[in-house]
PDB file of C-alpha atoms in Angstrom:
ATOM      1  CA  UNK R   1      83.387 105.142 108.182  1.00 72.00           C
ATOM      2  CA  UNK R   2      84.176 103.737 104.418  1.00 81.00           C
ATOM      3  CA  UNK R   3      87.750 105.654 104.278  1.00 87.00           C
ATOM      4  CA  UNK R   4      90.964 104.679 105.908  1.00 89.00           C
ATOM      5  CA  UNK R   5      90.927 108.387 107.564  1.00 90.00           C
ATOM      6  CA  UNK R   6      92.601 108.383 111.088  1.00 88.00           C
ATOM      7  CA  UNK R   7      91.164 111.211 113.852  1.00 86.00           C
ATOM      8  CA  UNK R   8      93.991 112.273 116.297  1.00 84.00           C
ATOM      9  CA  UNK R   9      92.293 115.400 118.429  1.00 79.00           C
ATOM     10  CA  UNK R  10      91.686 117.915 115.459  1.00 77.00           C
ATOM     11  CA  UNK R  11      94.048 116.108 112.868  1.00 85.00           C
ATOM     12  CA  UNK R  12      93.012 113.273 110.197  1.00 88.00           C
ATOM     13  CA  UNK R  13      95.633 111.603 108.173  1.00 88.00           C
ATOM     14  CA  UNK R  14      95.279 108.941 105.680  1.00 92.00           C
ATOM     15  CA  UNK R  15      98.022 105.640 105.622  1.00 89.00           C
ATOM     16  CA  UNK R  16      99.442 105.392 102.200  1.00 91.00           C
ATOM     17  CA  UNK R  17      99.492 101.176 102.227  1.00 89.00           C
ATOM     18  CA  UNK R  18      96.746 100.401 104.218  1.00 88.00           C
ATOM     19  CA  UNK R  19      93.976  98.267 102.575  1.00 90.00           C
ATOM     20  CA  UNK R  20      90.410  99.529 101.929  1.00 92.00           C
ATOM     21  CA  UNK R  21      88.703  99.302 104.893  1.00 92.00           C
ATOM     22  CA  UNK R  22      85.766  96.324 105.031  1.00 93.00           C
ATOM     23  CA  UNK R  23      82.847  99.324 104.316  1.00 93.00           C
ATOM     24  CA  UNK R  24      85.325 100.589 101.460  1.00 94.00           C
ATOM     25  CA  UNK R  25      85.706  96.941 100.291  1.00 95.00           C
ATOM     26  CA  UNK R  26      81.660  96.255 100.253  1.00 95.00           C
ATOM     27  CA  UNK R  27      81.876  99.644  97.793  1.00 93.00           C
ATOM     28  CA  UNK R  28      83.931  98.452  95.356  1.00 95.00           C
ATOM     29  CA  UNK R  29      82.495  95.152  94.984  1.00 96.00           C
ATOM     30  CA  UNK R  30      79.266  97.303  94.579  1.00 95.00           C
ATOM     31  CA  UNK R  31      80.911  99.506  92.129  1.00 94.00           C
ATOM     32  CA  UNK R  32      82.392  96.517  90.347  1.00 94.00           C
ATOM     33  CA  UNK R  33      79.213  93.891  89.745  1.00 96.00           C
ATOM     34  CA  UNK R  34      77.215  97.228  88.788  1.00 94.00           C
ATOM     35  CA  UNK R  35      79.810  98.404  86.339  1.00 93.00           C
ATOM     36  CA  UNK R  36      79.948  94.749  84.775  1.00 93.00           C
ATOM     37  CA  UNK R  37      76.016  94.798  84.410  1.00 95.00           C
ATOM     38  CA  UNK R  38      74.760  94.470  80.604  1.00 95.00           C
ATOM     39  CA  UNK R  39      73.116  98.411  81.007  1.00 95.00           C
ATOM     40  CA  UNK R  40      75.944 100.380  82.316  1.00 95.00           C
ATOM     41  CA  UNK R  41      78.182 102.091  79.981  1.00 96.00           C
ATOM     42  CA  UNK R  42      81.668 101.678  81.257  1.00 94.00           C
ATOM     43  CA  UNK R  43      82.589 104.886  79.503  1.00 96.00           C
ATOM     44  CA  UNK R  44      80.543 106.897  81.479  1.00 97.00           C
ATOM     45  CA  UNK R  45      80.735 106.176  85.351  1.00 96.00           C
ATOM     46  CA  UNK R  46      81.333 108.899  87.736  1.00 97.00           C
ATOM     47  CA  UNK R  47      82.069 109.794  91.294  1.00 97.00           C
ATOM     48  CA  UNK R  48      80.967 112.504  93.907  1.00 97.00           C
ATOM     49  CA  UNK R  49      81.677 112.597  97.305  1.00 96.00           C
ATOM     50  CA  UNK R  50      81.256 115.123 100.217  1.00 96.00           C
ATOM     51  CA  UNK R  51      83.177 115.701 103.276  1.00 95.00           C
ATOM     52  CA  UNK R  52      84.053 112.119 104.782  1.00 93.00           C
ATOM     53  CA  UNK R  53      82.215 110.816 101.572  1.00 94.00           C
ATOM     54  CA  UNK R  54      84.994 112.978  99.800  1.00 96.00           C
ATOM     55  CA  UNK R  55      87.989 111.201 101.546  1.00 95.00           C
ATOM     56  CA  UNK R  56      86.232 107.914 100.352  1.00 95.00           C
ATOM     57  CA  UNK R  57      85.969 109.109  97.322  1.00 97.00           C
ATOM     58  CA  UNK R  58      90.010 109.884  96.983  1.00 97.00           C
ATOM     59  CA  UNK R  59      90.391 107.077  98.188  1.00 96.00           C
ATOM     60  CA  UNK R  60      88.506 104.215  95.723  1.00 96.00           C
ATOM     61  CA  UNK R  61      90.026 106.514  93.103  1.00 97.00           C
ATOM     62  CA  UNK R  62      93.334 105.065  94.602  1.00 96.00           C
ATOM     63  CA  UNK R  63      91.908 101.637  94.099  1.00 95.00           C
ATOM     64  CA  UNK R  64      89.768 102.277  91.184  1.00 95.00           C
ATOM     65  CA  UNK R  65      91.984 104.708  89.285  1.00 95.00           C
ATOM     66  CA  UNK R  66      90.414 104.176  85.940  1.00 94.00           C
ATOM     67  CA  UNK R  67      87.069 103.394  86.672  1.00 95.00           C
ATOM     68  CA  UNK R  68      85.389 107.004  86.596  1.00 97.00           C
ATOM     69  CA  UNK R  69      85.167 109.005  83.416  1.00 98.00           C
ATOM     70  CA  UNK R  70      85.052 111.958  86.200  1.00 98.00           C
ATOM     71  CA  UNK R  71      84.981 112.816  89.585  1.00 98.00           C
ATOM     72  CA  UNK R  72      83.907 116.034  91.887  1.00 98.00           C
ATOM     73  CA  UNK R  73      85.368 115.874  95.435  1.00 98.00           C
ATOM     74  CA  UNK R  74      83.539 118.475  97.623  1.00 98.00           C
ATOM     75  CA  UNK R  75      85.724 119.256 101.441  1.00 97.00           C
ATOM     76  CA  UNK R  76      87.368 116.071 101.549  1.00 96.00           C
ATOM     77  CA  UNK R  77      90.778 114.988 101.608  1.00 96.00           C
ATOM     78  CA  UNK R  78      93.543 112.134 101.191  1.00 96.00           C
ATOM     79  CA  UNK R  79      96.851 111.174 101.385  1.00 97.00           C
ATOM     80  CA  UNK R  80      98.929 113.547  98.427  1.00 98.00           C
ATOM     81  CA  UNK R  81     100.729 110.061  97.702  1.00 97.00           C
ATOM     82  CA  UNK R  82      97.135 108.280  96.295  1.00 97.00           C
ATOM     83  CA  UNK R  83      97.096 110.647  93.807  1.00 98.00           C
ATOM     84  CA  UNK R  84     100.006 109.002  91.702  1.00 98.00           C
ATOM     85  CA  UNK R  85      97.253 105.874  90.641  1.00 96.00           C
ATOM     86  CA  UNK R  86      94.766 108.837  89.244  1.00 98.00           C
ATOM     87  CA  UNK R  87      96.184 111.953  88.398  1.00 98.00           C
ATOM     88  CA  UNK R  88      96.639 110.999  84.807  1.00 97.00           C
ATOM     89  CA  UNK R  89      93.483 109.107  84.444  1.00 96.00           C
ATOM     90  CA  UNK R  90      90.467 110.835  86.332  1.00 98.00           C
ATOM     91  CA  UNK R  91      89.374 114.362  85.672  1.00 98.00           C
ATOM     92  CA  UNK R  92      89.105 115.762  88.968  1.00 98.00           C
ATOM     93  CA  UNK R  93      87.363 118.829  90.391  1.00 98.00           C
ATOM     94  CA  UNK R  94      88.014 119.544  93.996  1.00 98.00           C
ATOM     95  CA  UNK R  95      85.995 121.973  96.243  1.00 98.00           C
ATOM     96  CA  UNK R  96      86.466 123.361  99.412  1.00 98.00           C
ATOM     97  CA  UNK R  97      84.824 126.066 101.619  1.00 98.00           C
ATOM     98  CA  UNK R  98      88.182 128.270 102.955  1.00 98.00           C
ATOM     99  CA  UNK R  99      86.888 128.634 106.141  1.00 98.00           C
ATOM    100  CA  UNK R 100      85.414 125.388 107.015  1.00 97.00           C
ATOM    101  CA  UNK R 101      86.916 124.239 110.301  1.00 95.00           C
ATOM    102  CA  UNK R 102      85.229 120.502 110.111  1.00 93.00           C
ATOM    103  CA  UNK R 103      88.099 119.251 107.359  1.00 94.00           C
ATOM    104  CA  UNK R 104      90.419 121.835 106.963  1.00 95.00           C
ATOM    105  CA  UNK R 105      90.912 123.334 103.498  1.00 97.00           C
ATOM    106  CA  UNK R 106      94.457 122.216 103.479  1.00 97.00           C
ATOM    107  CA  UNK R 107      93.638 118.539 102.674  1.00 97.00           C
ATOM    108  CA  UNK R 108      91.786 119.308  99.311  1.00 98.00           C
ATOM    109  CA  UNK R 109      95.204 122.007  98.818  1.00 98.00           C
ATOM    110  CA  UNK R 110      97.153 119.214  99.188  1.00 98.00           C
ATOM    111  CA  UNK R 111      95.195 117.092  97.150  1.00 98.00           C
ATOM    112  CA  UNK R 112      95.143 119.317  94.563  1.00 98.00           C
ATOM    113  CA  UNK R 113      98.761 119.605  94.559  1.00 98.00           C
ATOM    114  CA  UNK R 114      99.495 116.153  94.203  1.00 98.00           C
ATOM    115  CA  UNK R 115      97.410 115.360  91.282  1.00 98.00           C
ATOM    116  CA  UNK R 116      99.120 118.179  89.998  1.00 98.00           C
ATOM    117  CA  UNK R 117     102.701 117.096  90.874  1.00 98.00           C
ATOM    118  CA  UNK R 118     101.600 113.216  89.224  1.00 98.00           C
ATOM    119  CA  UNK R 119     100.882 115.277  86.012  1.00 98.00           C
ATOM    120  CA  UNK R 120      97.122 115.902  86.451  1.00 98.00           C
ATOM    121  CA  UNK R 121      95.138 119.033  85.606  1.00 98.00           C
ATOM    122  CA  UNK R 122      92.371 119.257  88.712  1.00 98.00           C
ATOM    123  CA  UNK R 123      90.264 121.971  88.463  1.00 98.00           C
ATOM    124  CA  UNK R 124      89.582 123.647  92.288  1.00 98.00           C
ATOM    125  CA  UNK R 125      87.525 125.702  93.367  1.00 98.00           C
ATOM    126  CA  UNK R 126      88.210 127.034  96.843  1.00 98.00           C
ATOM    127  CA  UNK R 127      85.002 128.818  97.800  1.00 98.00           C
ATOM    128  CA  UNK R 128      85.325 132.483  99.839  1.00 98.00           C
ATOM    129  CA  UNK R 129      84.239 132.915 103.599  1.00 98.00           C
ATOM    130  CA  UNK R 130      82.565 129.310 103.157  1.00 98.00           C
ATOM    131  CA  UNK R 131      82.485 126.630 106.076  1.00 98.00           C
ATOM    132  CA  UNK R 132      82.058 123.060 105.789  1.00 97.00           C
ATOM    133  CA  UNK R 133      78.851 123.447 103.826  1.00 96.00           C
ATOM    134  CA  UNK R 134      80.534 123.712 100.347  1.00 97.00           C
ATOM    135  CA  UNK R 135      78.605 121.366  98.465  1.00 97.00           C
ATOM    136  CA  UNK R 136      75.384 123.926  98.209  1.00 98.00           C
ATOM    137  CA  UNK R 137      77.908 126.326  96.347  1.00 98.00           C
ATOM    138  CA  UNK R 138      78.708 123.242  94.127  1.00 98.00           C
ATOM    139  CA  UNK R 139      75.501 121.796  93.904  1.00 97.00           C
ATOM    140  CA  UNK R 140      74.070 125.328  93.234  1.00 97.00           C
ATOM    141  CA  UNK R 141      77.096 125.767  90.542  1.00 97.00           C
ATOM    142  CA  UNK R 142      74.772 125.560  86.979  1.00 96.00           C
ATOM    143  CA  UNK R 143      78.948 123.727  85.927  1.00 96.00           C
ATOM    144  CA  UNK R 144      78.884 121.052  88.083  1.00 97.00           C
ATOM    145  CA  UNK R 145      76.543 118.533  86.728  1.00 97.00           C
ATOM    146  CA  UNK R 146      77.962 119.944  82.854  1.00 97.00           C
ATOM    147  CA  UNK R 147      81.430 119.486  83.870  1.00 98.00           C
ATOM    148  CA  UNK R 148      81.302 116.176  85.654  1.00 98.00           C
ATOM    149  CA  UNK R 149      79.185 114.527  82.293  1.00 98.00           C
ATOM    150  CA  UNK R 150      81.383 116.454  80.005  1.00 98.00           C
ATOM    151  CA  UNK R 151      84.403 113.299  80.346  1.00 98.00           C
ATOM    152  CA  UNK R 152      84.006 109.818  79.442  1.00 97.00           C
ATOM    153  CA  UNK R 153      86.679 107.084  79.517  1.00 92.00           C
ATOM    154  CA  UNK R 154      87.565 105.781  75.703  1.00 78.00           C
TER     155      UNK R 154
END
C-alpha cells in the first residue's frame, strides 16, 4: 500500500500531516531521478492512478504539487485538505463509477470539491450505474488520453 489511506471496517480516511509512507517515498525518488534524466521533458510529465493507485496518486500530488503537467484520478480518493498544494497547479480530471461500493463515490466528490474550494477547475466525470470498474469507461473515453496530453507545465 503506497498511500497513507487508513481502513476502519468500511471507512478509509487519509491523515492530513502524515509523511509519505516508505512505498510512497521509493515513488518519488523514482519520479524525481527520472524527471532529472537528460530525455525527459519536465514540461510534460503526467499522472494516472486507479482505485488505491488513485489515492496515491492524490496523494504525491500533495508532495509533488507541480510536478505533473496533468493528472486523471479514476475511483480514488484523499484527504479534501491535500488539495490546497495542487489545486492551482495540476489540471485534474477525476472519475468515479456512482455506484461502486469498493471506494465510495464520495471521496472523489469530496476531492473534487476541494480543488474547487483551493481555486482549481477539476473536470469530473461521475459515471451512471457504474461500480468500481470505472477506469474501462475512462480508458474507453476517445478524451482521456487527448485531455491528459493537452497540458504541459511552462
Amino acid at each position: 500500500n503506497w498511500s497513507s489511506v487508513i481502513l476502519d471496517g468500511n471507512k478509509l480516511s487519509f491523515p492530513e500531516d502524515d509523511p509519505p509512507t516508505n512505498s510512497l517515498k521509493l515513488v518519488i525518488k523514482l519520479m524525481d531521478s527520472l524527471t532529472n534524466e537528460n530525455y525527459a521533458d519536465k514540461n510534460r510529465i503526467y499522472l494516472s492512478g486507479l482505485s488505491n493507485g488513485g489515492m496515491g496518486s492524490f496523494e504525491l500530488l500533495k508532495h509533488r504539487p507541480k510536478m505533473f503537467a496533468s493528472a486523471v484520478i479514476i475511483c480514488g480518493g484523499g484527504n479534501p485538505a491535500w488539495a490546497k498544494e495542487f489545486a492551482k497547479t495540476t489540471p485534474v480530471w477525476v472519475a468515479h463509477g456512482s455506484d461502486d461500493n469498493v471506494v465510495f463515490p464520495e471521496l472523489s466528490i469530496n476531492m473534487v470539491k476541494a480543488i474547487i474550494k483551493h481555486g482549481g477547475s477539476p473536470k469530473f466525470t461521475l459515471y451512471e450505474n457504474v461500480n468500481h470498474e470505472s477506469w474501462f469507461n475512462v480508458f474507453d473515453d476517445p478524451n482521456y488520453l487527448k485531455w491528459m496530453f493537452s497540458f504541459t507545465k511552462n
